[in-house]
Each structure stands twice: as C-alpha cells, then as structure tokens.
Short mmCIF file of N, CA, C and O in Angstrom, two decimals:
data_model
loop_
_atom_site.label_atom_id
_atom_site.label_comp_id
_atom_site.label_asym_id
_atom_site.label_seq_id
_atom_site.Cartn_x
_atom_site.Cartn_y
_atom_site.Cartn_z
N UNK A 1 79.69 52.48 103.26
CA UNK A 1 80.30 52.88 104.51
C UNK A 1 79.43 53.97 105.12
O UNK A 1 79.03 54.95 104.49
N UNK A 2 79.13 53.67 106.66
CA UNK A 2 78.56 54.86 107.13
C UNK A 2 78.78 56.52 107.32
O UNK A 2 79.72 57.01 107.94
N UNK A 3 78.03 57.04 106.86
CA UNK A 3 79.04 58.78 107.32
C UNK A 3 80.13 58.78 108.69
O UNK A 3 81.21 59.37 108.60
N UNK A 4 79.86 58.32 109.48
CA UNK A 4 80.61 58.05 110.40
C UNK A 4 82.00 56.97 110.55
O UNK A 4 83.07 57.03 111.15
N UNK A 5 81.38 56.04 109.71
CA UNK A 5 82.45 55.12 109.26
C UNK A 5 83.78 55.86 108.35
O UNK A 5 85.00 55.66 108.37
N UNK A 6 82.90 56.79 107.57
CA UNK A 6 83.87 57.31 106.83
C UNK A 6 84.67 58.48 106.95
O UNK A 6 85.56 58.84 106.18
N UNK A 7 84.22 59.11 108.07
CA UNK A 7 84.60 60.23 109.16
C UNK A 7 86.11 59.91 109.38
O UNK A 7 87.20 60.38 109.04
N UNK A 8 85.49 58.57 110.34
CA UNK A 8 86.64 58.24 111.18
C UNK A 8 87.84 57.69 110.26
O UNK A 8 88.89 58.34 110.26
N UNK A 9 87.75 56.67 109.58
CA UNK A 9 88.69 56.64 108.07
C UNK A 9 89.47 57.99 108.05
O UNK A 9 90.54 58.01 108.66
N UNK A 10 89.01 59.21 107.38
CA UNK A 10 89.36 60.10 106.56
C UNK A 10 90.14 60.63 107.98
O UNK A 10 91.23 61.04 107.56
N UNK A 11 90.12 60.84 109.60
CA UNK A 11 90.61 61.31 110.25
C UNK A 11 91.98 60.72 111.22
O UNK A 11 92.92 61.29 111.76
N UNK A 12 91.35 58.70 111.09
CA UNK A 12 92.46 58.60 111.74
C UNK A 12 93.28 57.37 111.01
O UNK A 12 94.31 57.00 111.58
N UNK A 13 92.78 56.52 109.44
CA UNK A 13 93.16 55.98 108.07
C UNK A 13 94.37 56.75 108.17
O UNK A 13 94.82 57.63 108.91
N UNK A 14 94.77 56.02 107.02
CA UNK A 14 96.32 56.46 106.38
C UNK A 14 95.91 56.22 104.94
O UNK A 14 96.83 55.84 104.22
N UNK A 15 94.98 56.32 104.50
CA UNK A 15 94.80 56.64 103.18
C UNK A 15 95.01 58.11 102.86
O UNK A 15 95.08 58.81 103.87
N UNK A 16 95.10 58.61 101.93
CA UNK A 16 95.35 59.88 101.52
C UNK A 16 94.14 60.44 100.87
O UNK A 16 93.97 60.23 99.67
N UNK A 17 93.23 61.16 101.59
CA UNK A 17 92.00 61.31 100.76
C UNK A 17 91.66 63.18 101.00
O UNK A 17 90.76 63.60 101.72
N UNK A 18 92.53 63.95 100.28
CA UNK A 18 92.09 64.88 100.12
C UNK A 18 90.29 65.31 100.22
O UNK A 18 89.43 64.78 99.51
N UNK A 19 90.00 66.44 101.34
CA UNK A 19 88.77 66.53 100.66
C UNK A 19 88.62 68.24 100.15
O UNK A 19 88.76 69.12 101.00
N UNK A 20 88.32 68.61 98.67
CA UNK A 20 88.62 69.88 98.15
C UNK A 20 87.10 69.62 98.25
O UNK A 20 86.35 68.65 98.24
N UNK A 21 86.98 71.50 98.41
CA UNK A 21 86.02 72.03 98.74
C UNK A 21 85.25 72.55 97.27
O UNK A 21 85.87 72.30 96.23
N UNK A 22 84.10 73.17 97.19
CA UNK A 22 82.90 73.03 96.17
C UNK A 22 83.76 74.00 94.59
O UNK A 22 83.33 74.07 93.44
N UNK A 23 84.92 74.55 95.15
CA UNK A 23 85.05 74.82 93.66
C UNK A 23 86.72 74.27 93.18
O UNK A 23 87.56 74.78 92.45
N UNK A 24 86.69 72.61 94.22
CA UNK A 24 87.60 71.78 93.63
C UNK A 24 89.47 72.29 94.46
O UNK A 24 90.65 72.09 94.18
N UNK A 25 88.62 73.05 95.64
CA UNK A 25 90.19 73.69 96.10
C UNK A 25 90.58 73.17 97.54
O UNK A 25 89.72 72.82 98.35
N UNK A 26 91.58 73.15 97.73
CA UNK A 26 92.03 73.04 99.50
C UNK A 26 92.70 73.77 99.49
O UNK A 26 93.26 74.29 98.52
N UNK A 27 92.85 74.10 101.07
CA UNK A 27 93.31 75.71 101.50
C UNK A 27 95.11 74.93 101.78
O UNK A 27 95.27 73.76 102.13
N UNK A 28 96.03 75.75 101.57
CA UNK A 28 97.03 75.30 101.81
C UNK A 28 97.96 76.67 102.53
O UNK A 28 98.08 77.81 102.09
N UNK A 29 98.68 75.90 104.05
CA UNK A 29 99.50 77.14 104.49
C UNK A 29 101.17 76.91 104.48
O UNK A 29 101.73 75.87 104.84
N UNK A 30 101.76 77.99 104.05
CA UNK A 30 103.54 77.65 103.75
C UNK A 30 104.05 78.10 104.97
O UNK A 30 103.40 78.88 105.66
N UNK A 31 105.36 77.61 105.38
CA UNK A 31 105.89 77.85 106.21
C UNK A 31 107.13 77.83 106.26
O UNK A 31 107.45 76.73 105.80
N UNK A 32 108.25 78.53 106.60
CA UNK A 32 109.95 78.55 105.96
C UNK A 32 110.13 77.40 107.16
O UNK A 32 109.87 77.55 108.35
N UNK A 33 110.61 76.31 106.54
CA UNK A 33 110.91 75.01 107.28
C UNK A 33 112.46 75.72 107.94
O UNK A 33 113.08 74.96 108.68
N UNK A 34 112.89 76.70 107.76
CA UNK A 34 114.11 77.00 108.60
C UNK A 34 113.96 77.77 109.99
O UNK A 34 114.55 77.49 111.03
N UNK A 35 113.03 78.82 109.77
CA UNK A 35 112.51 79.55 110.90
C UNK A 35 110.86 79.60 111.46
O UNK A 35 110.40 80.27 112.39
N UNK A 36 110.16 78.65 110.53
CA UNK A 36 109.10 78.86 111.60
C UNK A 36 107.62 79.72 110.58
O UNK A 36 106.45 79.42 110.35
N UNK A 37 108.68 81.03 110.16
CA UNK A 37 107.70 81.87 109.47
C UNK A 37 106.21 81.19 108.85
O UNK A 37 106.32 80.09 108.31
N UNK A 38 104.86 81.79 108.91
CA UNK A 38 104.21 81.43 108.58
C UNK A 38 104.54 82.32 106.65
O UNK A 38 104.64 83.54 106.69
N UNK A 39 104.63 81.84 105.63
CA UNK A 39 104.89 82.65 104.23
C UNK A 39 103.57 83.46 103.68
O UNK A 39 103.39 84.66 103.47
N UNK A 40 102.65 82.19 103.51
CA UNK A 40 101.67 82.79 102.58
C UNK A 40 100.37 81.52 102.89
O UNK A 40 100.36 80.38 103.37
N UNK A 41 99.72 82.13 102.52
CA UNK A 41 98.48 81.01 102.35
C UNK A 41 97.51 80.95 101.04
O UNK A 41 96.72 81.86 100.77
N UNK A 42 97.66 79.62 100.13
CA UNK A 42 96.99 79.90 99.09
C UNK A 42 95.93 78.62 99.24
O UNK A 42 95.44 78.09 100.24
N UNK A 43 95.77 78.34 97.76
CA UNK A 43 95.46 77.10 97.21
C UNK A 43 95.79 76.57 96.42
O UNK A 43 96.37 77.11 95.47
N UNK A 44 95.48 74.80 96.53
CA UNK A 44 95.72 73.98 95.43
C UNK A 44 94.61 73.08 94.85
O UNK A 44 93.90 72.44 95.63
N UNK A 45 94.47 73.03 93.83
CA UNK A 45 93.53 71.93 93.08
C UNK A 45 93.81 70.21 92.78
O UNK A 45 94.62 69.70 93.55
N UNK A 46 93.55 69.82 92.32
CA UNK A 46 94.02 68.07 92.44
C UNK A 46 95.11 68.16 92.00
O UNK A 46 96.03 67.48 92.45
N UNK A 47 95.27 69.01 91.02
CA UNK A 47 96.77 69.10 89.90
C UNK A 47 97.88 69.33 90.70
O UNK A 47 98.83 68.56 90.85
N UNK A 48 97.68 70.75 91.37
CA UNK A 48 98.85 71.45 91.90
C UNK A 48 98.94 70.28 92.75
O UNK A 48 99.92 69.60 92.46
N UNK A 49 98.15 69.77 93.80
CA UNK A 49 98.33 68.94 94.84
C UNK A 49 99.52 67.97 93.88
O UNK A 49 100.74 68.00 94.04
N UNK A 50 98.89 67.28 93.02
CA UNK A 50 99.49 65.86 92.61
C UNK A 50 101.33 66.73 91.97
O UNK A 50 102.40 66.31 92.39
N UNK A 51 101.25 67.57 91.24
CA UNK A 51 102.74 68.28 90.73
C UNK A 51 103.49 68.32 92.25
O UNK A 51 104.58 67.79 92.48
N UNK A 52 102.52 69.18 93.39
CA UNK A 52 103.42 69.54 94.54
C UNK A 52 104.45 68.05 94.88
O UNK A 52 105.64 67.99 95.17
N UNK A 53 103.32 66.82 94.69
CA UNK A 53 103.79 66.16 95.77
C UNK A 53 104.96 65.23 95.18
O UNK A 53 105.79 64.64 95.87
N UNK A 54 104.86 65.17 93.22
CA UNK A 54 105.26 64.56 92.44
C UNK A 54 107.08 65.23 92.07
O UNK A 54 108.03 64.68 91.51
N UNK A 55 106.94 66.47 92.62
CA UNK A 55 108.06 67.67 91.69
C UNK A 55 108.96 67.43 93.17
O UNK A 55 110.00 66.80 93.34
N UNK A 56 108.19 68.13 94.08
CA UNK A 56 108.72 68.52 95.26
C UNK A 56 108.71 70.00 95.41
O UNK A 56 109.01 70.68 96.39
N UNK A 57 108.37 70.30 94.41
CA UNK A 57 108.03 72.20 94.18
C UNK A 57 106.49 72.86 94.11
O UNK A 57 105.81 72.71 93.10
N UNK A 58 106.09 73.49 95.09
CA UNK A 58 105.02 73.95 95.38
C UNK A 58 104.24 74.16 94.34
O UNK A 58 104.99 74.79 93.59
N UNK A 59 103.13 74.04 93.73
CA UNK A 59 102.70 74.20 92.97
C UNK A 59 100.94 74.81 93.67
O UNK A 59 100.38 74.36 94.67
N UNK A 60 100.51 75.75 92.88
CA UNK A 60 98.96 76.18 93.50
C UNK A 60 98.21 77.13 92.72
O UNK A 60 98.72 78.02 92.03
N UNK A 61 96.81 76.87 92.86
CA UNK A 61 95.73 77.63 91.81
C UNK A 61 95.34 78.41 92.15
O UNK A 61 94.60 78.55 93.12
N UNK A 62 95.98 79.61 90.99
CA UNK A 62 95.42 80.78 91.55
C UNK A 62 93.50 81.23 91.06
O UNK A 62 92.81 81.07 90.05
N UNK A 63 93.33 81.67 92.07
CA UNK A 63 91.57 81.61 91.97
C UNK A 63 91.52 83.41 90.77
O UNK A 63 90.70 83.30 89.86
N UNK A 64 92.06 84.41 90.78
CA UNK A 64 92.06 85.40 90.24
C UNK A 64 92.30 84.98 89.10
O UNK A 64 91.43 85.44 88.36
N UNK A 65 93.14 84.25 88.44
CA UNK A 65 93.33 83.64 87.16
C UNK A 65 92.95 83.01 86.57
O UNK A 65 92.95 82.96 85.34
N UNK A 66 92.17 81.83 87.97
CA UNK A 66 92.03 80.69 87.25
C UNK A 66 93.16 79.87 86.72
O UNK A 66 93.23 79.39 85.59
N UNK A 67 94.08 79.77 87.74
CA UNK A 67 95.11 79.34 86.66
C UNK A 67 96.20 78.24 87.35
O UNK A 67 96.12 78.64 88.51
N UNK A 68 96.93 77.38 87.39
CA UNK A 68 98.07 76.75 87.66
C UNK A 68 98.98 77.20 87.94
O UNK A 68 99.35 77.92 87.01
N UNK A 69 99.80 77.23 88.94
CA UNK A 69 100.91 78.01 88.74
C UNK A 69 102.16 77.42 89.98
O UNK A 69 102.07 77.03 91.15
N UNK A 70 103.39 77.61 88.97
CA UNK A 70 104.43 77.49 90.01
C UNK A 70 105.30 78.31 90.61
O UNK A 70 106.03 79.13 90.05
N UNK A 71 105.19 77.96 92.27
CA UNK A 71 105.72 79.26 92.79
C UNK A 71 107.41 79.37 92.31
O UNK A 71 108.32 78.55 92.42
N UNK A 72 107.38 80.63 91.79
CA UNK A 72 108.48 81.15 91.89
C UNK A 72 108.44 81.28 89.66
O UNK A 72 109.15 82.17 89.18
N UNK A 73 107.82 80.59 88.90
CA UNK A 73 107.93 80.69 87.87
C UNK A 73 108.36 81.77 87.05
O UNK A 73 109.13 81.81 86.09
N UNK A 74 107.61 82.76 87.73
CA UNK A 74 107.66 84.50 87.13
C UNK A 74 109.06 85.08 87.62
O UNK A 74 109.97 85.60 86.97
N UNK A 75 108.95 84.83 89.03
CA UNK A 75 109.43 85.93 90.12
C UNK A 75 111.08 84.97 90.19
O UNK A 75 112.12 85.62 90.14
N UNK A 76 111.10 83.55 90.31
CA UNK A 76 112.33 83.22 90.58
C UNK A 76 112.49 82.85 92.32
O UNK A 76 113.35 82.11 92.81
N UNK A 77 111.43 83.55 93.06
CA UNK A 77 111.17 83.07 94.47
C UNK A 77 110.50 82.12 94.94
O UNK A 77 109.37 82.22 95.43
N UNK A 78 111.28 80.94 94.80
CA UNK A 78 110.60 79.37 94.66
C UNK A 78 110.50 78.57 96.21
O UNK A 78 110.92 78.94 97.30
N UNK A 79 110.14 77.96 96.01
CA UNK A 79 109.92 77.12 97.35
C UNK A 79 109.92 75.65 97.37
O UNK A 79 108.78 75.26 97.15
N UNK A 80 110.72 74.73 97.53
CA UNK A 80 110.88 73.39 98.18
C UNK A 80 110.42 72.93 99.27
O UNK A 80 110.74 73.28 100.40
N UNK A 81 109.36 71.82 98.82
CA UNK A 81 108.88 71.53 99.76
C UNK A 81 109.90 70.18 100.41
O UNK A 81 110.48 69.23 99.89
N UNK A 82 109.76 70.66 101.75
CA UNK A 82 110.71 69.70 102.54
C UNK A 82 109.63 68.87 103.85
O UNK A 82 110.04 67.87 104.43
N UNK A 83 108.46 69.39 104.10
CA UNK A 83 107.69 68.29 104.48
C UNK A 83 105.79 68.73 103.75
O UNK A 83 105.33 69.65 103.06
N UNK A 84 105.40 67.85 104.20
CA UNK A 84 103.86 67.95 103.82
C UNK A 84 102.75 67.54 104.49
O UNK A 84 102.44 66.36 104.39
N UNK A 85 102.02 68.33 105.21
CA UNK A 85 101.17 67.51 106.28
C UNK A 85 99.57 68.20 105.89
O UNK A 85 99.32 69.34 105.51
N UNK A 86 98.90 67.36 106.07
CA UNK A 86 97.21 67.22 106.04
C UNK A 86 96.86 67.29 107.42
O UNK A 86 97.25 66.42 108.19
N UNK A 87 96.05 68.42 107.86
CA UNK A 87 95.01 68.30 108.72
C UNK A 87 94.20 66.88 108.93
O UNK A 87 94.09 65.88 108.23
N UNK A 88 93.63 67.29 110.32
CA UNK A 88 92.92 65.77 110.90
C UNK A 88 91.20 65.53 110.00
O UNK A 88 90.58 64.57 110.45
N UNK A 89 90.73 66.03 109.24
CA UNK A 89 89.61 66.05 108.26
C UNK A 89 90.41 65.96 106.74
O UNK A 89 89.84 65.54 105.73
N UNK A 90 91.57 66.35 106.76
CA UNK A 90 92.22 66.29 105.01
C UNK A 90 91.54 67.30 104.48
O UNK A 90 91.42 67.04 103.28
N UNK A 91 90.88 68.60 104.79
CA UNK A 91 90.77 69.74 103.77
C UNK A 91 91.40 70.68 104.06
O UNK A 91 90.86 71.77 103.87
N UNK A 92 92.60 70.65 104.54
CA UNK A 92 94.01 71.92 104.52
C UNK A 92 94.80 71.32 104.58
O UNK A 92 94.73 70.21 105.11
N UNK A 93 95.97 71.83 104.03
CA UNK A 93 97.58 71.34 103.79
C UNK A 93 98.65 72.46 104.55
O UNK A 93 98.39 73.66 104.63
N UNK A 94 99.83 71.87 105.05
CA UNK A 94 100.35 72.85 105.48
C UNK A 94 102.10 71.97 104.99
O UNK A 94 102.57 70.87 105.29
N UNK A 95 102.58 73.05 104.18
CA UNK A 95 103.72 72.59 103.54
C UNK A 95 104.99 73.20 104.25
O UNK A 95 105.31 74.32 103.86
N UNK A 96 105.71 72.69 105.15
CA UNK A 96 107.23 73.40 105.32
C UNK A 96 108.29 73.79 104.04
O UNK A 96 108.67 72.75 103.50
N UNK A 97 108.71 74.70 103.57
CA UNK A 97 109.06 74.73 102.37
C UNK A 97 111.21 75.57 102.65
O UNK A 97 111.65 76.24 103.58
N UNK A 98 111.53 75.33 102.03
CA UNK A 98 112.68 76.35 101.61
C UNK A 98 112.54 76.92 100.71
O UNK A 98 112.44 76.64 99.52
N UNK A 99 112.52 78.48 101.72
CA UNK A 99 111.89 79.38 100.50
C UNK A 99 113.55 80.32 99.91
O UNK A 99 114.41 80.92 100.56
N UNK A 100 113.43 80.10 98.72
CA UNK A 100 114.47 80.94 97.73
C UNK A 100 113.67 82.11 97.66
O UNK A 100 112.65 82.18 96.97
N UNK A 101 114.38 83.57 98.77
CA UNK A 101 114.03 84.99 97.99
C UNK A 101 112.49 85.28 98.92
O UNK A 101 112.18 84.65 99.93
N UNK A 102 111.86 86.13 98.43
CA UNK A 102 110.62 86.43 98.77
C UNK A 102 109.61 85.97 98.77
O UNK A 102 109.30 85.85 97.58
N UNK A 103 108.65 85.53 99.53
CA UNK A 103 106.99 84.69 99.64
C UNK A 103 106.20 85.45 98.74
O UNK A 103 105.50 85.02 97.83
N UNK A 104 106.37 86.61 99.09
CA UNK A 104 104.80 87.63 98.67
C UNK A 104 105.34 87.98 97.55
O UNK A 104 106.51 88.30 97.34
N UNK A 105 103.94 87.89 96.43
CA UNK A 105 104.27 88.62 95.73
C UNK A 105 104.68 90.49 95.64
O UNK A 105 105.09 91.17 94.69
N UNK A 106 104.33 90.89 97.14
CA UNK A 106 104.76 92.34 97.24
C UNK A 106 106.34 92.25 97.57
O UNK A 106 106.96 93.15 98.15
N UNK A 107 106.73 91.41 97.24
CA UNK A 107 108.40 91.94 97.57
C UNK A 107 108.85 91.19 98.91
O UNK A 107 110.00 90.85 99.18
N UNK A 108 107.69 91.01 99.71
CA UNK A 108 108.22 91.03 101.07
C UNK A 108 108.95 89.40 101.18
O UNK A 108 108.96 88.54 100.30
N UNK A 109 109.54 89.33 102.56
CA UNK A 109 109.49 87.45 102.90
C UNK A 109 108.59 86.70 103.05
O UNK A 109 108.69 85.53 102.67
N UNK A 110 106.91 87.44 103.93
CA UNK A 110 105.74 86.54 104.17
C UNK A 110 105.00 87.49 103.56
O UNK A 110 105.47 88.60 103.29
N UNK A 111 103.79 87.15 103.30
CA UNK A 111 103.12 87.57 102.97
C UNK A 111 102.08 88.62 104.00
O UNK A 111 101.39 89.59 103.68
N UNK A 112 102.37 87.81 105.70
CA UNK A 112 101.96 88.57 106.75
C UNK A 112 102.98 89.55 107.23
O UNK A 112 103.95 89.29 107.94
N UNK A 113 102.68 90.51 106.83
CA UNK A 113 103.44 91.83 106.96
C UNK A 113 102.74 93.19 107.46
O UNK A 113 103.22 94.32 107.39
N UNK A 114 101.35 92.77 108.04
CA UNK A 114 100.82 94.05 108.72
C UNK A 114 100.22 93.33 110.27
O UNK A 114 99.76 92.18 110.25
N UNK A 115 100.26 93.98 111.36
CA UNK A 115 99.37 93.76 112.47
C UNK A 115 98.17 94.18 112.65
O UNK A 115 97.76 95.27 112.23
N UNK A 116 97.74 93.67 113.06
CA UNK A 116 96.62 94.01 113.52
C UNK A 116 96.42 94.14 114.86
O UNK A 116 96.74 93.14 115.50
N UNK A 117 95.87 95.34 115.68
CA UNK A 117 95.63 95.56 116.88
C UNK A 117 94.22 96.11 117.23
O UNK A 117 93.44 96.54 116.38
N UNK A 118 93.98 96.06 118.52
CA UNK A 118 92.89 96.93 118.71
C UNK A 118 93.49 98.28 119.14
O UNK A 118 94.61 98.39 119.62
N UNK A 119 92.69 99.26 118.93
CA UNK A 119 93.02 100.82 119.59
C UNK A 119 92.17 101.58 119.64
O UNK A 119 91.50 101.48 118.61
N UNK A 120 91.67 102.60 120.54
CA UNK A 120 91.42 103.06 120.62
C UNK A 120 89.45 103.24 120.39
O UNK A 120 88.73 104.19 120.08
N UNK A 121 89.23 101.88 120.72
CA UNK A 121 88.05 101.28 119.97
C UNK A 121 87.93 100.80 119.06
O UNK A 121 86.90 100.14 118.99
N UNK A 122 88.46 100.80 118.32
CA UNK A 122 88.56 100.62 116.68
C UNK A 122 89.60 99.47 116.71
O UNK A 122 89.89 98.71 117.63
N UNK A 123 90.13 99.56 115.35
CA UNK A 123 91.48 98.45 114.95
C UNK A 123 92.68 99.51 114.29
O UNK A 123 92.54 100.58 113.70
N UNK A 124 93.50 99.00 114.52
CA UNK A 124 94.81 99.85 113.98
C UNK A 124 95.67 98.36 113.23
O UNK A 124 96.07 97.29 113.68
N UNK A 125 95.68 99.07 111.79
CA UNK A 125 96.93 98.06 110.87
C UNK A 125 98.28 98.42 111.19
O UNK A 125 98.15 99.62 111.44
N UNK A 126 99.54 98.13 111.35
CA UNK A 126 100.64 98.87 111.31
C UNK A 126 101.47 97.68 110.49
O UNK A 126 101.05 96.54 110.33
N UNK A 127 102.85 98.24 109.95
CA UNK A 127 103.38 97.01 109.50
C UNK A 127 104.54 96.54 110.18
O UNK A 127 105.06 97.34 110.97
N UNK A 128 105.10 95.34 110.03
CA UNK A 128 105.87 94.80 110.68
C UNK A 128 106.83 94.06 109.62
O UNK A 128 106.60 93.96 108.42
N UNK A 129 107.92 93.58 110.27
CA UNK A 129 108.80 92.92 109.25
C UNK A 129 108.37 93.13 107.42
O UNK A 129 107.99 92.18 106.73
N UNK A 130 108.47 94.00 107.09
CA UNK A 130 107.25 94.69 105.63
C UNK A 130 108.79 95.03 104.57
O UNK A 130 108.65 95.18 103.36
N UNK A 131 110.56 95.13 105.43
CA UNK A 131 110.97 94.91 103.90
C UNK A 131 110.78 94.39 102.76
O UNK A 131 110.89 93.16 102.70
N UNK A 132 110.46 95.10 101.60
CA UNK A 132 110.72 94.25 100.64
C UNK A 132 112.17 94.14 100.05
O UNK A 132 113.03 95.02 100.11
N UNK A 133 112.34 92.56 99.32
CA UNK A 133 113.72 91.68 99.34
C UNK A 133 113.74 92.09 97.45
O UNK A 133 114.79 91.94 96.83
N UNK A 134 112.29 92.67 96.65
CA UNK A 134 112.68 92.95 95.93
C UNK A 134 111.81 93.72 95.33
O UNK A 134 110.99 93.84 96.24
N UNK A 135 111.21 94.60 94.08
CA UNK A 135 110.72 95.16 93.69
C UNK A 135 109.45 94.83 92.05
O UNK A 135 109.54 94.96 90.83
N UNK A 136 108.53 94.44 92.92
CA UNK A 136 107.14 93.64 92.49
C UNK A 136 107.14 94.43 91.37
O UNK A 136 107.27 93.65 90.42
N UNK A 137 107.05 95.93 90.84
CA UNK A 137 107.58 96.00 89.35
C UNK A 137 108.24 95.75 88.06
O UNK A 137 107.90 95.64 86.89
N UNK A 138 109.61 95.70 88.94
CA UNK A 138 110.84 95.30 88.13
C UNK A 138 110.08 93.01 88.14
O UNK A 138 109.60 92.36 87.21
N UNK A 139 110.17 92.88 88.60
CA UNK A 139 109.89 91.59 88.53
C UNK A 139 108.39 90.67 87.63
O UNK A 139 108.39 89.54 87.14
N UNK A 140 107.22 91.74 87.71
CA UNK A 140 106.19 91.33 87.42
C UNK A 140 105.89 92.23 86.12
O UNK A 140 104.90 92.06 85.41
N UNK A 141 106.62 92.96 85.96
CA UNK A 141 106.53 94.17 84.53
C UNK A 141 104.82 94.54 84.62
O UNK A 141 104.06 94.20 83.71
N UNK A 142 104.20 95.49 86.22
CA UNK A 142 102.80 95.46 85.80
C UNK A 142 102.88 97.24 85.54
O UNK A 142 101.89 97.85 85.14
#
C-alpha cells in the first residue's frame, strides 16, 4: 500500500489502527463525560489501550514508573469510561469518563488547576478551581 494509500485508510477507514509513538505510547486526554471538564492527560501503551477498552476502566502507563496502572487503584478515584474516540491520524485518544472523586493525583478534580496569563511582560501562574477533594498524603502514604 502506498504511504498515501495508507494515510488515507488510517484517517478516514474504520479499522482501528492505533499509531503509538517511538517509545510504544499514545497521548490520551480525559474528560468528565458529565460536565465537560478537561481531567488529566496521560498515556497509554497497547496494554492499557486493550484493558481500557476490554474493562471499561481507564487504564494508562505511567512513563516515571514505567509502569501499568489503573486509575484509581491506589487512590480509589476511578474513572469509567463512557465513550472513546481516536483522533483523525489515530495517535491520541480522548476518553469521556465518570470520574469517582478526584483526577489529580494532587487532590484536586482536574489536574488543570493553574492559569496561565500574560502580565506585565512576563507570564503570571495563578490558581483556579485548585480545591483539593482530598489529601495526596493521607492517600499515597509519601
């Protein structure tokens, strides 16, 4: 098949052809299928992909570990996936999920919890919606 032949396949096919990138990952973004929220953005490897899609429970590799992991395993703040969609190339995923409890592992609901602005020339962080729902100590014993 031509590169082009196989372009167009992978963009407008209905085959399912993941394409993970050089250290076997696709970028994946969560989203609370109730409100919209963007949660967190990780990754998944063939595994997590195939558990996510097999369980119905998010599953994703963490690159600091090296490791497999299911959300909410530790923490109890899990996520159901309730839809699943692939970008028009198939190397990002974007999962609508019901999220039980907190996204971030800091406690919070998303994981996007600071702004970013310009000011004053420069950039200014401030935070926004930044409750945390629970306490990343008590939960992670670090």
């Amino acid at each position: 098949m031509s590169p082009s032949a196989a372009t167009n396949e992978r963009e407008e096919g209905l085959v399912f052809q993941p394409k993970f990138d050089a250290s076997g990952l696709v970028t994946c973004v969560a989203t609370d299928a109730a409100t919209g929220d963007v949660l967190m953005v990780a990754h998944m490897n063939e595994e997590a992909l195939r558990k996510t899609i097999a369980s119905g429970d998010a599953w994703y590799f963490s690159r600091s570990r090296n490791a497999l992991w299911r959300k909410g395993e530790t923490s109890g703040q899990t996520q159901r996936v309730v839809e699943m969609r692939m970008d028009c190339d198939q190397d990002a995923i974007w999962i609508r999920v019901a999220q039980q409890g907190a996204a971030c592992h800091t406690g919070r609901h998303s994981c996007f919890y600071r702004k970013v602005e310009a000011a004053d020339g420069g950039t200014r962080v401030s935070f926004v919606d930044a409750e945390r729902q629970f306490d990343p100590d008590d939960v992670y014993r670090k």
